[in-house]
Amino acid sequence: MTTNFAKATFAGGCFWCMVKPFDQWDGVESVISGYTGGHVENPTYEQVKTGTSGHYEAVEITYDPTKITYQQILDLYWPQIDPTDAGGQFHDRGDQYRTAVFYHDDVQEELAQFSKKALEESGKFKQPIVTEILPAAVFYPAEEYHQDFYKKEKEAYEEDRAKSGRDEFIDEHWNK
């Protein structure tokens, strides 16, 4: 039996914090940390972290759409971020840490636009929703030491996440 996997790509600030929320769902085949949306080919972490490459830190999710839908993945994405912050995410500041949904086809674009509109109309946030909905571009996997960081460097991951302010924001704005 051949599985026809699909891809979903999201930027949500530091990619270390964006892997674990998706990685643990049935139907998610892989979550790769990387870079997308910029003008530098084959960028390195050192280039991206300067904020001058145009790239976002992002995750590329490969999933089985017969087990988990794109809508379900979108529903997992939004509560991981502050969709009102155009300057980065939490303690990570700069264009490379902006949020975006990168769609791979017309259906993903439509679902992403609809979910963003629903969030805007929900009244959950007083500020405008600034997360962009953009066409998927070339995705460059990050260096190996960034992959599955939450598993390989558990203590460093937990320390960084704890000081980022992400969990407090999620608790205050999403877990009510």
CSV table of C-alpha atoms in Angstrom, one decimal:
chain,number,residue,atom,x,y,z
A,1,MET,CA,0.0,0.0,0.0
A,2,THR,CA,1.4,3.4,-1.0
A,3,THR,CA,0.8,6.4,1.1
A,4,ASN,CA,0.4,9.7,-0.6
A,5,PHE,CA,1.9,12.1,1.9
A,6,ALA,CA,1.2,15.8,1.9
A,7,LYS,CA,3.3,18.8,3.2
A,8,ALA,CA,2.4,21.7,5.5
A,9,THR,CA,4.9,24.5,6.2
A,10,PHE,CA,4.6,26.9,9.0
A,11,ALA,CA,6.8,29.7,10.6
A,12,GLY,CA,6.1,30.3,14.2
A,13,GLY,CA,9.3,31.8,15.7
A,14,CYS,CA,12.1,29.6,16.8
A,15,PHE,CA,11.8,26.3,14.9
A,16,TRP,CA,12.9,24.3,18.0
A,17,CYS,CA,9.6,25.2,19.6
A,18,MET,CA,7.5,24.3,16.5
A,19,VAL,CA,8.5,20.7,16.1
A,20,LYS,CA,7.2,19.0,19.3
A,21,PRO,CA,3.6,20.2,18.9
A,22,PHE,CA,3.2,18.5,15.6
A,23,ASP,CA,5.6,15.6,16.0
A,24,GLN,CA,3.5,13.7,18.4
A,25,TRP,CA,0.3,13.2,16.3
A,26,ASP,CA,-0.7,10.1,14.5
A,27,GLY,CA,-0.4,10.6,10.8
A,28,VAL,CA,2.5,13.0,11.0
A,29,GLU,CA,5.4,11.3,9.3
A,30,SER,CA,8.1,13.9,10.0
A,31,VAL,CA,8.7,17.5,11.1
A,32,ILE,CA,11.8,19.1,9.7
A,33,SER,CA,13.3,22.4,11.0
A,34,GLY,CA,14.5,24.7,8.2
A,35,TYR,CA,14.4,28.0,6.4
A,36,THR,CA,12.0,29.3,3.7
A,37,GLY,CA,10.8,32.5,2.0
A,38,GLY,CA,14.2,34.2,1.6
A,39,HIS,CA,16.5,35.1,-1.2
A,40,VAL,CA,19.7,33.2,-0.2
A,41,GLU,CA,20.1,29.7,-1.7
A,42,ASN,CA,21.1,27.0,0.7
A,43,PRO,CA,21.2,29.3,3.7
A,44,THR,CA,23.0,28.4,6.9
A,45,TYR,CA,21.8,29.1,10.4
A,46,GLU,CA,24.4,31.8,10.8
A,47,GLN,CA,23.0,33.6,7.7
A,48,VAL,CA,19.4,33.3,8.7
A,49,LYS,CA,19.9,34.5,12.3
A,50,THR,CA,21.3,37.8,11.0
A,51,GLY,CA,17.8,38.6,9.7
A,52,THR,CA,19.2,39.6,6.3
A,53,SER,CA,18.5,36.4,4.3
A,54,GLY,CA,14.8,37.1,4.0
A,55,HIS,CA,14.2,33.5,5.3
A,56,TYR,CA,11.8,32.5,8.1
A,57,GLU,CA,12.7,29.8,10.5
A,58,ALA,CA,10.0,27.3,9.7
A,59,VAL,CA,9.0,23.7,10.0
A,60,GLU,CA,8.0,21.4,7.1
A,61,ILE,CA,5.5,18.7,8.2
A,62,THR,CA,5.0,15.6,6.1
A,63,TYR,CA,1.7,14.0,6.9
A,64,ASP,CA,-0.7,11.3,5.8
A,65,PRO,CA,-4.0,13.1,4.9
A,66,THR,CA,-5.9,9.9,5.5
A,67,LYS,CA,-4.9,10.1,9.2
A,68,ILE,CA,-4.7,13.8,9.9
A,69,THR,CA,-6.1,16.6,7.8
A,70,TYR,CA,-4.6,19.9,6.9
A,71,GLN,CA,-7.4,21.6,8.9
A,72,GLN,CA,-6.4,19.6,12.0
A,73,ILE,CA,-2.8,20.7,11.4
A,74,LEU,CA,-3.8,24.3,11.1
A,75,ASP,CA,-5.8,24.0,14.3
A,76,LEU,CA,-2.6,22.8,16.0
A,77,TYR,CA,-0.6,25.7,14.5
A,78,TRP,CA,-2.5,28.8,15.6
A,79,PRO,CA,-2.3,28.1,19.4
A,80,GLN,CA,1.5,27.7,19.2
A,81,ILE,CA,2.1,31.4,18.2
A,82,ASP,CA,1.2,35.0,19.0
A,83,PRO,CA,-0.5,35.9,15.7
A,84,THR,CA,-0.5,39.6,16.5
A,85,ASP,CA,3.3,40.0,16.7
A,86,ALA,CA,4.9,41.2,13.4
A,87,GLY,CA,8.4,41.6,15.0
A,88,GLY,CA,9.1,38.0,15.9
A,89,GLN,CA,7.9,35.6,18.5
A,90,PHE,CA,8.3,36.0,22.2
A,91,HIS,CA,12.0,36.6,23.1
A,92,ASP,CA,13.1,35.8,19.5
A,93,ARG,CA,13.0,39.1,17.7
A,94,GLY,CA,13.6,39.8,14.0
A,95,ASP,CA,12.1,39.0,10.6
A,96,GLN,CA,13.5,35.5,10.7
A,97,TYR,CA,11.1,34.8,13.6
A,98,ARG,CA,7.9,36.1,12.0
A,99,THR,CA,4.9,33.9,11.6
A,100,ALA,CA,3.5,32.6,8.4
A,101,VAL,CA,1.4,29.8,6.9
A,102,PHE,CA,3.0,28.6,3.6
A,103,TYR,CA,0.4,26.9,1.5
A,104,HIS,CA,1.3,24.2,-1.0
A,105,ASP,CA,-1.9,24.3,-3.1
A,106,ASP,CA,-5.2,26.1,-3.6
A,107,VAL,CA,-7.0,24.0,-1.0
A,108,GLN,CA,-4.4,24.8,1.7
A,109,GLU,CA,-4.6,28.5,0.8
A,110,GLU,CA,-8.3,28.5,1.1
A,111,LEU,CA,-8.3,26.7,4.4
A,112,ALA,CA,-5.5,28.9,5.8
A,113,GLN,CA,-7.3,32.1,4.8
A,114,PHE,CA,-10.6,30.9,6.3
A,115,SER,CA,-8.9,29.9,9.6
A,116,LYS,CA,-7.1,33.3,9.8
A,117,LYS,CA,-10.4,35.1,9.2
A,118,ALA,CA,-12.2,32.9,11.8
A,119,LEU,CA,-9.4,33.8,14.3
A,120,GLU,CA,-9.8,37.5,13.4
A,121,GLU,CA,-13.6,37.4,13.9
A,122,SER,CA,-13.3,35.3,17.2
A,123,GLY,CA,-12.5,38.3,19.3
A,124,LYS,CA,-9.7,36.3,21.0
A,125,PHE,CA,-7.2,39.1,20.2
A,126,LYS,CA,-7.7,42.9,20.4
A,127,GLN,CA,-4.8,43.5,18.0
A,128,PRO,CA,-4.9,42.6,14.3
A,129,ILE,CA,-3.8,39.2,13.2
A,130,VAL,CA,-0.6,39.7,11.3
A,131,THR,CA,0.4,36.2,10.4
A,132,GLU,CA,0.8,36.0,6.7
A,133,ILE,CA,-0.6,33.4,4.3
A,134,LEU,CA,2.0,32.9,1.6
A,135,PRO,CA,2.8,30.5,-1.2
A,136,ALA,CA,5.3,27.8,-0.3
A,137,ALA,CA,8.8,28.5,-1.5
A,138,VAL,CA,11.9,26.3,-1.5
A,139,PHE,CA,12.4,24.8,1.9
A,140,TYR,CA,15.9,24.3,3.1
A,141,PRO,CA,16.4,21.9,6.0
A,142,ALA,CA,18.4,23.3,8.8
A,143,GLU,CA,21.6,21.8,10.0
A,144,GLU,CA,21.4,18.4,11.6
A,145,TYR,CA,21.9,19.6,15.2
A,146,HIS,CA,18.7,21.6,14.9
A,147,GLN,CA,16.6,18.6,13.9
A,148,ASP,CA,14.5,17.1,16.7
A,149,PHE,CA,16.3,19.5,19.1
A,150,TYR,CA,13.6,18.9,21.8
A,151,LYS,CA,14.6,15.2,21.9
A,152,LYS,CA,18.4,15.4,21.4
A,153,GLU,CA,19.0,18.4,23.7
A,154,LYS,CA,16.0,18.1,26.1
A,155,GLU,CA,17.5,20.2,28.9
A,156,ALA,CA,18.6,23.1,26.6
A,157,TYR,CA,15.3,23.0,24.8
A,158,GLU,CA,13.3,23.1,28.0
A,159,GLU,CA,15.5,25.9,29.4
A,160,ASP,CA,15.1,28.0,26.2
A,161,ARG,CA,11.4,27.4,25.9
A,162,ALA,CA,10.9,28.3,29.6
A,163,LYS,CA,12.6,31.7,29.3
A,164,SER,CA,11.0,32.5,25.9
A,165,GLY,CA,7.5,33.4,27.3
A,166,ARG,CA,5.8,31.2,24.8
A,167,ASP,CA,4.2,28.9,27.4
A,168,GLU,CA,2.8,31.8,29.5
A,169,PHE,CA,1.4,33.4,26.3
A,170,ILE,CA,-0.2,30.1,25.3
A,171,ASP,CA,-1.7,29.6,28.7
A,172,GLU,CA,-3.1,33.1,28.9
A,173,HIS,CA,-4.5,33.5,25.3
A,174,TRP,CA,-5.2,30.0,24.1
A,175,ASN,CA,-5.9,27.7,27.0
A,176,LYS,CA,-8.9,29.6,28.4
